[in-house]
Coordinates of C-alpha atoms in Angstrom, one line a residue:
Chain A
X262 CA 14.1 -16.0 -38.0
X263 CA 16.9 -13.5 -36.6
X264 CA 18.5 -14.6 -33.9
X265 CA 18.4 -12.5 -31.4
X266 CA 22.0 -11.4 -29.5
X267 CA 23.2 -13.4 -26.5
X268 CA 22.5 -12.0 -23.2
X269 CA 26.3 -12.5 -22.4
X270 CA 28.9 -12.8 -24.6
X271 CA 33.1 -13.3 -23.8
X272 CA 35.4 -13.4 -26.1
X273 CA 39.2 -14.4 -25.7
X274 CA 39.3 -13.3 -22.1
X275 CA 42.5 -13.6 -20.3
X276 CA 42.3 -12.9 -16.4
X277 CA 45.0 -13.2 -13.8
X278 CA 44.9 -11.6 -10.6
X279 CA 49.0 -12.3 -10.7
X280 CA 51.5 -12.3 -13.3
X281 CA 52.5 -15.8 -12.2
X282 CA 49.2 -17.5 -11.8
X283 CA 46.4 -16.8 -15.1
X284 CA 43.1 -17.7 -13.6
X285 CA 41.6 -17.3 -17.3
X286 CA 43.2 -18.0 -20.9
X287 CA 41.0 -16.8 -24.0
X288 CA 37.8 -18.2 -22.5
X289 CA 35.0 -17.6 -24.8
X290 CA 31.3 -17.8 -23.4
X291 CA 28.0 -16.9 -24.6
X292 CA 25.0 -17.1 -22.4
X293 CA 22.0 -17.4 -25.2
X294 CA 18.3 -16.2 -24.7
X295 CA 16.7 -18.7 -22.9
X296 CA 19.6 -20.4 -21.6
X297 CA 19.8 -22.1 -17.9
X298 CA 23.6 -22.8 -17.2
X299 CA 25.5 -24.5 -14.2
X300 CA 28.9 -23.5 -13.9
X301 CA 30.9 -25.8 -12.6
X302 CA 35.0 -26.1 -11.8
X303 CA 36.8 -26.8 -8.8
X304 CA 37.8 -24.5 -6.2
X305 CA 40.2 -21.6 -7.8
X306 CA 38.7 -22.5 -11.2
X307 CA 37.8 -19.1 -11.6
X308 CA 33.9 -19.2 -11.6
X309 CA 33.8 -16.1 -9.6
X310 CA 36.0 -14.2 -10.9
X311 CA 34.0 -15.1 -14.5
X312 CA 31.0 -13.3 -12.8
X313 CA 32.8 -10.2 -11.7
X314 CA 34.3 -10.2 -15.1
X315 CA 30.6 -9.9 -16.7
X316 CA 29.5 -7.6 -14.3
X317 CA 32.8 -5.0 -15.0
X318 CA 33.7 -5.5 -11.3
X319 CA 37.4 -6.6 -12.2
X320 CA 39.1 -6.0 -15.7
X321 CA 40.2 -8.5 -17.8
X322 CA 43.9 -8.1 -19.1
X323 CA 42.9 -9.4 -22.8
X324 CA 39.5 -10.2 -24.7
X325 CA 35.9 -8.2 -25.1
X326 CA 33.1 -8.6 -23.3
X327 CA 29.2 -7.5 -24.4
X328 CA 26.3 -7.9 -22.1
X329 CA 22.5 -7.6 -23.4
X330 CA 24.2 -6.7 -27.0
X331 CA 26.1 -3.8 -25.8
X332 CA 30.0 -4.1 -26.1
X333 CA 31.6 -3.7 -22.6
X334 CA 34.3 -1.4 -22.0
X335 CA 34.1 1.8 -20.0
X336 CA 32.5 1.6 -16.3
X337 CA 28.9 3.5 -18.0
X338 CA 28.8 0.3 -19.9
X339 CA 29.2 -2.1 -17.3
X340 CA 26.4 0.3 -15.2
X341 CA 24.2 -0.3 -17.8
X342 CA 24.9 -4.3 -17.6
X343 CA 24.3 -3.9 -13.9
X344 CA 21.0 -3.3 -14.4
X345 CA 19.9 -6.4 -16.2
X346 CA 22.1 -8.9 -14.9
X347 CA 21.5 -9.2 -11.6
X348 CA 24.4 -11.2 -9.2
X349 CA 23.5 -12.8 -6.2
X350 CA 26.8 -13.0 -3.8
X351 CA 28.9 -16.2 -2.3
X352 CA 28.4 -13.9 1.7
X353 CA 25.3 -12.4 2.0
X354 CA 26.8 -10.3 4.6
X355 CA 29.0 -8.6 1.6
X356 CA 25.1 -7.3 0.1
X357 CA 23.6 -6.4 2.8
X358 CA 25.1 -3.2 4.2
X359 CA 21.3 -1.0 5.1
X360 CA 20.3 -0.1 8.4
X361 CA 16.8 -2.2 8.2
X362 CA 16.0 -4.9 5.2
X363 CA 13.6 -3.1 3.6
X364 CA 15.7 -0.1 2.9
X365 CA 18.6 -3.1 2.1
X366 CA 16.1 -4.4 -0.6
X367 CA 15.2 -0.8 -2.0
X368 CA 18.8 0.5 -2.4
X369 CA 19.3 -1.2 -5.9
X370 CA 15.6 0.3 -7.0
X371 CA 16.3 3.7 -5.9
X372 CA 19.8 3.9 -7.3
X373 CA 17.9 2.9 -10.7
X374 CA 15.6 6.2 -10.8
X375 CA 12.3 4.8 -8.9
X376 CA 11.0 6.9 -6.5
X377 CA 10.9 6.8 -3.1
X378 CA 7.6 5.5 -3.1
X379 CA 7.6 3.2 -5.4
X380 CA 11.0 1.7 -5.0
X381 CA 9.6 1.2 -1.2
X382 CA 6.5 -0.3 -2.9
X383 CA 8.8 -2.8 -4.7
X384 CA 10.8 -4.0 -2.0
X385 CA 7.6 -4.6 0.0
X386 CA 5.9 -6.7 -2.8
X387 CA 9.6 -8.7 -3.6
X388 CA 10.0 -9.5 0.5
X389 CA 5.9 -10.5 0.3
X390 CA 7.0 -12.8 -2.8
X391 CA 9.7 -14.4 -0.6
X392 CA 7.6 -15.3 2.2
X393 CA 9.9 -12.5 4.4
X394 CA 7.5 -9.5 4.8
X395 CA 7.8 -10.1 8.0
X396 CA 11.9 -9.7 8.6
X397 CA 10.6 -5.9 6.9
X398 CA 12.0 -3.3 9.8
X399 CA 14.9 -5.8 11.2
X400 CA 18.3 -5.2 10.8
X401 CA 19.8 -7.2 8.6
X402 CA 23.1 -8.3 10.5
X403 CA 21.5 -9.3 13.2
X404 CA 19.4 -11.9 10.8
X405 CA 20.3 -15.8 10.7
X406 CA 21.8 -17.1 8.1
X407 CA 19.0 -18.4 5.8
X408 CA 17.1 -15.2 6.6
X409 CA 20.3 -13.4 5.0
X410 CA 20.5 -15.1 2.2
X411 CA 17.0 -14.9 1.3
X412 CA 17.5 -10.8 2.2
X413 CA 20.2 -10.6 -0.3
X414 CA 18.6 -12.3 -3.0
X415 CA 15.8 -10.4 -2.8
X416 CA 18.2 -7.1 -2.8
X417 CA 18.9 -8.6 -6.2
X418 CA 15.4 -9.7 -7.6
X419 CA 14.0 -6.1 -6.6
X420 CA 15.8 -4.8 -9.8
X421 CA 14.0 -6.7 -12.0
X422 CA 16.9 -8.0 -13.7
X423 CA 16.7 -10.1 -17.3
X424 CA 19.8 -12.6 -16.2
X425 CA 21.0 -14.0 -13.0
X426 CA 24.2 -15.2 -12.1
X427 CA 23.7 -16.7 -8.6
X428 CA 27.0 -18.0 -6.7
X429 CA 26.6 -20.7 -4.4
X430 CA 22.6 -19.7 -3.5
X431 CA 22.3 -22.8 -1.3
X432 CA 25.8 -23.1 0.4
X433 CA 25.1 -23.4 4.2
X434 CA 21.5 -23.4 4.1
X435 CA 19.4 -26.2 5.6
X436 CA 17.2 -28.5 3.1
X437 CA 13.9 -26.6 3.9
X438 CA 15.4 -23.0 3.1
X439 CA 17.0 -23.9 -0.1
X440 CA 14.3 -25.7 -1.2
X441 CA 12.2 -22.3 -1.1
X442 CA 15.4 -20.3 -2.5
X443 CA 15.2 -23.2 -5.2
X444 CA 11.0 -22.2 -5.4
X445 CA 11.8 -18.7 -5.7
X446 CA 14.2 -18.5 -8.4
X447 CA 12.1 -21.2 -10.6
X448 CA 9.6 -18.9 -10.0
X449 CA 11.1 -15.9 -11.0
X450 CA 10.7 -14.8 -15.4
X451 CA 14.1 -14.2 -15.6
X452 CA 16.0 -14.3 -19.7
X453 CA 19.0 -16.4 -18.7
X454 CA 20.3 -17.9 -15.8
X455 CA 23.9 -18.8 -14.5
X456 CA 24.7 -21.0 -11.4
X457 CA 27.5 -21.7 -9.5
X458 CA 27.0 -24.2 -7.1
X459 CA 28.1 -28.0 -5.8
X460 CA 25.3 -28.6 -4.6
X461 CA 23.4 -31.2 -8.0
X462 CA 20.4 -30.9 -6.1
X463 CA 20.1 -27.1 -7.2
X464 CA 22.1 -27.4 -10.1
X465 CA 19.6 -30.1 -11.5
X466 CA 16.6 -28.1 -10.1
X467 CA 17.4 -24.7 -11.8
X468 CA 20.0 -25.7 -14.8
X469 CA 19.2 -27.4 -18.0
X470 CA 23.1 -27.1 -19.5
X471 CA 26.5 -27.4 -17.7
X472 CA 29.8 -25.8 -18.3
X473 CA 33.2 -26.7 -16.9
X474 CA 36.3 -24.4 -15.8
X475 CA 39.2 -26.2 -15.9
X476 CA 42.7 -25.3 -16.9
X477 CA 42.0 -22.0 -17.1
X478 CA 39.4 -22.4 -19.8
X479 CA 36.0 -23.4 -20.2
X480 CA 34.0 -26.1 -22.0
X481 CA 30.8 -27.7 -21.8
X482 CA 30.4 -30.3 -19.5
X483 CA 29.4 -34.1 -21.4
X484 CA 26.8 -34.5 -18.4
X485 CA 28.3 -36.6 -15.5
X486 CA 27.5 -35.3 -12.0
X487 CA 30.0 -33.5 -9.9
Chain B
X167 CA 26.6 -3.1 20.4
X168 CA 27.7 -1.2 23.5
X169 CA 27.7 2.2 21.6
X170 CA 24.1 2.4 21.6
X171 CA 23.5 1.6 25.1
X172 CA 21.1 4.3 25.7
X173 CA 19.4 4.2 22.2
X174 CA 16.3 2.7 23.3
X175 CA 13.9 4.2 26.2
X176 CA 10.8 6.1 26.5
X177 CA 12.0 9.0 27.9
X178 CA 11.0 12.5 26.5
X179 CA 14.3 13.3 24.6
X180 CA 14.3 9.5 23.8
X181 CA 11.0 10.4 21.4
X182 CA 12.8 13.8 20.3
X183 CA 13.1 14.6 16.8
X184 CA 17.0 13.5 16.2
X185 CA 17.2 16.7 13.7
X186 CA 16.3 19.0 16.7
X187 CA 18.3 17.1 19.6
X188 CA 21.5 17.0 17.2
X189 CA 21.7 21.3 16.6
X190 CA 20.4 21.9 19.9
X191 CA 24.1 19.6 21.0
X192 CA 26.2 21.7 18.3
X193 CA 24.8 24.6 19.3
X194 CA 24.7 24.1 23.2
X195 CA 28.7 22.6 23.0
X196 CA 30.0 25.0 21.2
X197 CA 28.8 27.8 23.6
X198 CA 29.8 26.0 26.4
X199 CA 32.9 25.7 25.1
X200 CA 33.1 29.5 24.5
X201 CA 31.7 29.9 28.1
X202 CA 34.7 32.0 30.1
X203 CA 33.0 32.9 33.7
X204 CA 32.5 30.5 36.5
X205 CA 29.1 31.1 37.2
X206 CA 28.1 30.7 33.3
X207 CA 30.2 27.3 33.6
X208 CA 28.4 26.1 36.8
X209 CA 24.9 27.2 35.4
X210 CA 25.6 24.8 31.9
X211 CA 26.8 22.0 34.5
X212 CA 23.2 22.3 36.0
X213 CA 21.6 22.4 32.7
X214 CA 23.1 19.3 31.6
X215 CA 22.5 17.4 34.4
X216 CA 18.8 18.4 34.1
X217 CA 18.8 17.0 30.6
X218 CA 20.7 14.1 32.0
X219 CA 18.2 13.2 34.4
X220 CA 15.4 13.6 32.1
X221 CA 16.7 11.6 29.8
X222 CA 16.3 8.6 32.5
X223 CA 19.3 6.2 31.0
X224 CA 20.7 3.4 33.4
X225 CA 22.6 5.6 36.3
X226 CA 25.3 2.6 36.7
X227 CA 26.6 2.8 32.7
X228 CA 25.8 6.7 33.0
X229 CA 28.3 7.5 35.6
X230 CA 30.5 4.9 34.4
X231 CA 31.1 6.8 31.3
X232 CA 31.4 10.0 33.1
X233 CA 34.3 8.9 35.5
X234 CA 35.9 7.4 32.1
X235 CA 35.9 10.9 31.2
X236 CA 37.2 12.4 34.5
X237 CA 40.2 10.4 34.5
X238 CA 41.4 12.2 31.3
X239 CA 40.3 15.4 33.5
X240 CA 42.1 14.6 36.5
X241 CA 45.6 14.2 34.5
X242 CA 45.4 18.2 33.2
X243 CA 44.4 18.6 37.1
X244 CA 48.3 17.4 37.6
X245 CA 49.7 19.3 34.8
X246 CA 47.7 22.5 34.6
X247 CA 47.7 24.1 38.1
X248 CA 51.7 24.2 38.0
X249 CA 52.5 24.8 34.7
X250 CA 50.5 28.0 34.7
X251 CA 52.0 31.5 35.7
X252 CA 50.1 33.3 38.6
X253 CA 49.7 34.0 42.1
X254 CA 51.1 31.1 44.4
X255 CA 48.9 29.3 46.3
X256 CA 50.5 26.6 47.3
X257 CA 53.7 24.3 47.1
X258 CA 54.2 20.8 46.1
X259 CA 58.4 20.1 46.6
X260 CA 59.6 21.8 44.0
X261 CA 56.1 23.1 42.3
X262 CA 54.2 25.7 42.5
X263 CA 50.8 25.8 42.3
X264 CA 49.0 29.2 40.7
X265 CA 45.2 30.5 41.7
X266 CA 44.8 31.2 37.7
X267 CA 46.2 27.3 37.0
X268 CA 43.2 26.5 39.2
X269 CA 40.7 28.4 37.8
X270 CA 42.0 27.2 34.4
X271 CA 41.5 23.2 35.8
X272 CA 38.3 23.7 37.3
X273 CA 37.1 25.3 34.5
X274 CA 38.0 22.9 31.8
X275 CA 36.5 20.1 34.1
X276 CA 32.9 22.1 34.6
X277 CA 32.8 22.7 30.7
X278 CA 34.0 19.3 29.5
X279 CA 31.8 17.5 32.2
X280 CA 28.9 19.7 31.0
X281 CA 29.2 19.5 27.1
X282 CA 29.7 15.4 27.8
X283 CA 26.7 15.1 30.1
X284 CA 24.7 16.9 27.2
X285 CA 26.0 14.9 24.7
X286 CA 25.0 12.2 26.0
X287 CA 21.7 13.3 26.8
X288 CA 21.0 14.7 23.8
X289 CA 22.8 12.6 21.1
X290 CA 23.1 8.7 22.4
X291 CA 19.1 8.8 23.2
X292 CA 18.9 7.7 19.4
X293 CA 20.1 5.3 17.5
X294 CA 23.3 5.6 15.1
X295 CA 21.2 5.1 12.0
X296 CA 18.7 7.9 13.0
X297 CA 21.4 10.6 13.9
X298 CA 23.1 9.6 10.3
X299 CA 19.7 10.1 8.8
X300 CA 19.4 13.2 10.7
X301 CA 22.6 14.8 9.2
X302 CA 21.3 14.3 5.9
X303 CA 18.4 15.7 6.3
X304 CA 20.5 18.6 8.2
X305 CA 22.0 18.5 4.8
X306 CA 25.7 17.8 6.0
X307 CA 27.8 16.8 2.9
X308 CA 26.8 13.1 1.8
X309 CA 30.2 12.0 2.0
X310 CA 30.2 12.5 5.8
X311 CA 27.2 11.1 6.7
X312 CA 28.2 8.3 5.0
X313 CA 31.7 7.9 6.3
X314 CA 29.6 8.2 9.9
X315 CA 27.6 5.7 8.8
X316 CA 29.6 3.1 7.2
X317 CA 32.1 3.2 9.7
X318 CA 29.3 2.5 12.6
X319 CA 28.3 -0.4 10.4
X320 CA 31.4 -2.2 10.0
X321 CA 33.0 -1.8 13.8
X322 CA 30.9 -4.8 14.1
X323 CA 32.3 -6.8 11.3
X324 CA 35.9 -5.9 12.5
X325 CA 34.2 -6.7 16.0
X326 CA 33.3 -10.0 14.4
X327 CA 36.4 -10.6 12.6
X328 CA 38.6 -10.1 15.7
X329 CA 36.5 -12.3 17.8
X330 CA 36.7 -15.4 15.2
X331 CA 40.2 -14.8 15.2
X332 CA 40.8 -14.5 18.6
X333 CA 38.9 -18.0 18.8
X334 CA 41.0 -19.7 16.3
X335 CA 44.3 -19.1 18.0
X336 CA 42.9 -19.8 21.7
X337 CA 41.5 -23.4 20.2
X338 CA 44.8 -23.8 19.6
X339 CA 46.3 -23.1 23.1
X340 CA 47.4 -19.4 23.3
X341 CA 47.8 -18.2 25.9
X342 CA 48.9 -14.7 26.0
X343 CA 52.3 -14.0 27.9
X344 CA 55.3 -11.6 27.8
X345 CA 57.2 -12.9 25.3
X346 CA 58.3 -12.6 21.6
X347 CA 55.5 -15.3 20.4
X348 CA 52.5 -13.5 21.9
X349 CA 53.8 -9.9 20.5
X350 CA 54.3 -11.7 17.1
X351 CA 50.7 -13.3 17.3
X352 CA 49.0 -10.2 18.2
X353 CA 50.6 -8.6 15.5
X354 CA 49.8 -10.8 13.0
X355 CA 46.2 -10.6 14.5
X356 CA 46.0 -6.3 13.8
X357 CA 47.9 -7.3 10.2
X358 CA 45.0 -9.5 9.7
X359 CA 42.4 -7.4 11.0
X360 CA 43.6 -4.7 8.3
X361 CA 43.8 -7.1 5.1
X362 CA 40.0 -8.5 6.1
X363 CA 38.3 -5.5 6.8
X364 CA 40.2 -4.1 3.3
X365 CA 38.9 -7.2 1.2
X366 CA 35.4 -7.5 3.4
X367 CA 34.9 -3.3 2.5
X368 CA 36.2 -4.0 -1.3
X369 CA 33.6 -7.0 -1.6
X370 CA 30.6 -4.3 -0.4
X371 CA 32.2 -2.0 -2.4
X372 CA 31.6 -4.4 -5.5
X373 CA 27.8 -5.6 -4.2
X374 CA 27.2 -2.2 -4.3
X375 CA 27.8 -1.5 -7.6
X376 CA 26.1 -4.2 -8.5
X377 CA 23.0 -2.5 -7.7
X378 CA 23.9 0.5 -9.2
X379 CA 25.3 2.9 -6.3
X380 CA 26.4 6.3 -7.4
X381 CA 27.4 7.7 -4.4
X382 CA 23.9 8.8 -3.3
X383 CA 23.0 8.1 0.4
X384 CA 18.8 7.7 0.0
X385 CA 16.2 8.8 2.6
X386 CA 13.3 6.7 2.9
X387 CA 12.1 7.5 6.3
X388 CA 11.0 11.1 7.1
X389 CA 11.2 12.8 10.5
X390 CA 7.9 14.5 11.6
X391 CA 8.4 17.6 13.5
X392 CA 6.1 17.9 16.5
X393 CA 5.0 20.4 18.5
X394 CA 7.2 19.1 21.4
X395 CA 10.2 19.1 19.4
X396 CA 9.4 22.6 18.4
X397 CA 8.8 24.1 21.6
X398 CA 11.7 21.8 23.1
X399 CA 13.9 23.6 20.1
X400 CA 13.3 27.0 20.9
X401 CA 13.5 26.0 25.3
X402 CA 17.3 25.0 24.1
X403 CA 17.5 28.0 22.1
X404 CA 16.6 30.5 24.9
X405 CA 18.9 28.1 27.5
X406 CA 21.8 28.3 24.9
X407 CA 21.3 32.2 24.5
X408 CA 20.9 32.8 27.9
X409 CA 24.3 31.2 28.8
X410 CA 25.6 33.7 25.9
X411 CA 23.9 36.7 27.7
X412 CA 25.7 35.7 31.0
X413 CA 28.7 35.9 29.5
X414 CA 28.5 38.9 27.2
X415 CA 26.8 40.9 30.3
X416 CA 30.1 40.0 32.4
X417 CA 32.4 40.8 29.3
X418 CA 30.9 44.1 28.8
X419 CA 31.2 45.0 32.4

């Protein structure tokens, strides 16, 4: 049997958002088909800065990086890797920028080439699969903060997207409404799967592997709870 | 927020089409503007207060907003009427005040008062997000309508941003005086306020992306043009070219 490429591959990436202070020293990281990854470290480790590396949102200063087989360099590259890896944001209130949630949730459609119609169709049946049909016409600002998070990860599931790297889903929430974000996402047929979180509860729930940033590198972690 | 104060009600130009009520504004201010004869003036001041009144907003914020106004009115009223070269009327100490400065005051306060009262009418009887949805469909250059838009949306985060702040230093016993500490706080509250909203609109920026935006604003909802908003189109249009035909028939004269 061929193995079939990784979803996400890095290869000797060095980041540092100042000359003084690397964040990131020849990490290499492949996310394999299948594959349901926590990502651990502590805070500064870098894990979100790993998932705006993958998603072209910053540039790393050394190293390659190759999402769904396709070498990343130039931004039509990284638009292409938008569109199967999906990323789910630490602040909901940094997704949600629409006027009303539905529109919110059929930005990321539309901007793919659905049509009005049906990208309207989609955001209705991804808020009806989330149990939010009902926040449809409010504004999404003006939503709590369980109702936003739920909002901006359906934003993100509306794409469709093959991998999802999801930072800190559950941070703030109460039990109940991450135990239905937890519902959701095991619910969801997605390729591969990256977490961020400190919360074991979700990590244990969604991941079946663990990786650890430390020292500005990354290994995988031997198994012993945060 | 407070800039949609008159957004909701069920008033007649409340239900408008937002297309219609924003050219019927353009149109109507930038006559009224041109407007150069006092009774064309005083006839737009009556229109406007029609509209005003049928637009049946709450009188208290109403004429609030119009004396806000009228105190940026009043200081050309000081200025105007002796700074302008004319027939004397009368002397204040060493000024003198000119019948044209006059005309020139009052007529600046008829046409501001009645492009603001129309305005308001016209424009703040819907909501931000419809009268950006109605410049794009008005096909006014995307980047416009968005920079409308966008910066609507985020006054509240900065709105937001300032009040958490503002919390933070008062837990911690500010009180603000006339000295060197409450200048320095204050300005490290604006500095703040700048780096936030440049990091909070770099973050959406990013989200964005993330979902593929290209720079297209989309239109999901549709306006339907009704037979009111037709009819109340071309009642503006006569209005608007009657105030023309005012003026032109005393130009020509």
């Amino acid at each position: 049997m061929v193995l079939s490429d990784p979803l996400i591959e890095l290869n000797d990436i060095d980041f540092s958002y100042s000359s003084e202070a690397p964040v990131l020293r020849g990490v290499n990281f492949c996310l394999q088909d299948g594959a349901r990854v926590a990502l651990k470290g502590g805070n500064g480790a870098g894990k979100t800065t790993l998932f705006h590396l993958i998603l072209g949102l910053i540039t790393p200063s050394a190293g390659s990086i190759a999402v769904m087989g396709r070498r990343c360099s130039r931004e039509e590259d990284f638009v292409h890797a938008r569109r199967h890896v999906g990323l789910v944001f630490q602040d909901p209130d940094d997704q949600l920028f629409c006027p009303t949630v539905v529109e919110d949730v059929a930005f990321g459609p539309l901007n793919m080439g659905l049509r009005s119609a049906e990208a309207l169709e989609r955001a209705e049946d991804t808020l009806d699969a989330l149990g939010i049909y009902h926040l449809r016409d409010r504004v999404p600002y003006r939503l709590s903060g369980g109702e936003k998070r739920l909002v901006s990860v359906a934003t993100v599931l509306a794409m469709k997207p093959d991998v999802l790297l999801l930072d800190e889903p559950t941070a703030g929430l109460d039990q109940s409404v991450a135990d239905r974000l937890i519902q959701v996402i095991r619910s969801y047929p997605c390729k591969g799967l990256l977490l961020i979180s400190h919360d074991p509860g979700i990590s244990s729930a969604l991941t079946n592997r663990a990786f650890i940033l430390k020292n500005h590198n990354i290994e995988e972690d031997s198994g012993s709870p945060e | 927020m407070t800039c949609e104060a008159f957004a909701s009600g069920s008033s007649f130009l409340h239900k408008a089409d937002p297309r219609v009520k924003v050219l019927c504004a353009f149109f109507y201010s930038l006559v009224v503007a041109c407007l150069t004869i006092m009774p064309a003036q005083l006839a737009s001041l009556l229109i406007s207060l029609l509209l005003l009144a049928s637009a049946r907003m709450p009188l208290a914020i109403v004429v609030k907003r119009i004396a806000l106004i009228n105190i940026f009115v009043m200081a050309l009223w000081l200025v105007i009427p002796f700074s302008t070269p004319g027939r004397v009327l009368f002397h204040a100490g060493p000024l003198e005040a000119s019948v044209q400065g006059i005309y020139t005051s009052l007529a600046i306060t008829l046409k501001c008062n009645a492009i603001v009262m129309a305005n308001m009418a016209l424009l703040s009887t819907s909501s931000m997000f419809l009268l950006a949805h109605s410049l794009a469909h008005l096909r006014v250059p995307s980047k416009l309508v968005q920079l409308f838009f966008f910066t609507w949306r985020y006054l509240h985060v900065l709105e937001d941003e300032h009040r958490r702040m503002m919390q933070a230093i008062k837990i911690r016993g500010f009180i603000p005086r006339t000295d060197i500490l409450t200048y320095r706080t204050y300005a490290y509250l604006v500095g703040l306020l700048f780096v936030r909203a440049y990091e909070r609109g770099d973050r959406v920026y990013k989200a964005m992306l993330c979902r593929g935006f290209n720079g297209t604003f989309w239109l999901l909802h549709h306006f339907h043009l009704h037979g009111r908003d037709v009819a109340f189109g071309l009642g503006m249009g006569g209005i608007i070219m009657a105030l023309a035909g005012i003026e032109w028939s005393y130009l020509i004269r």
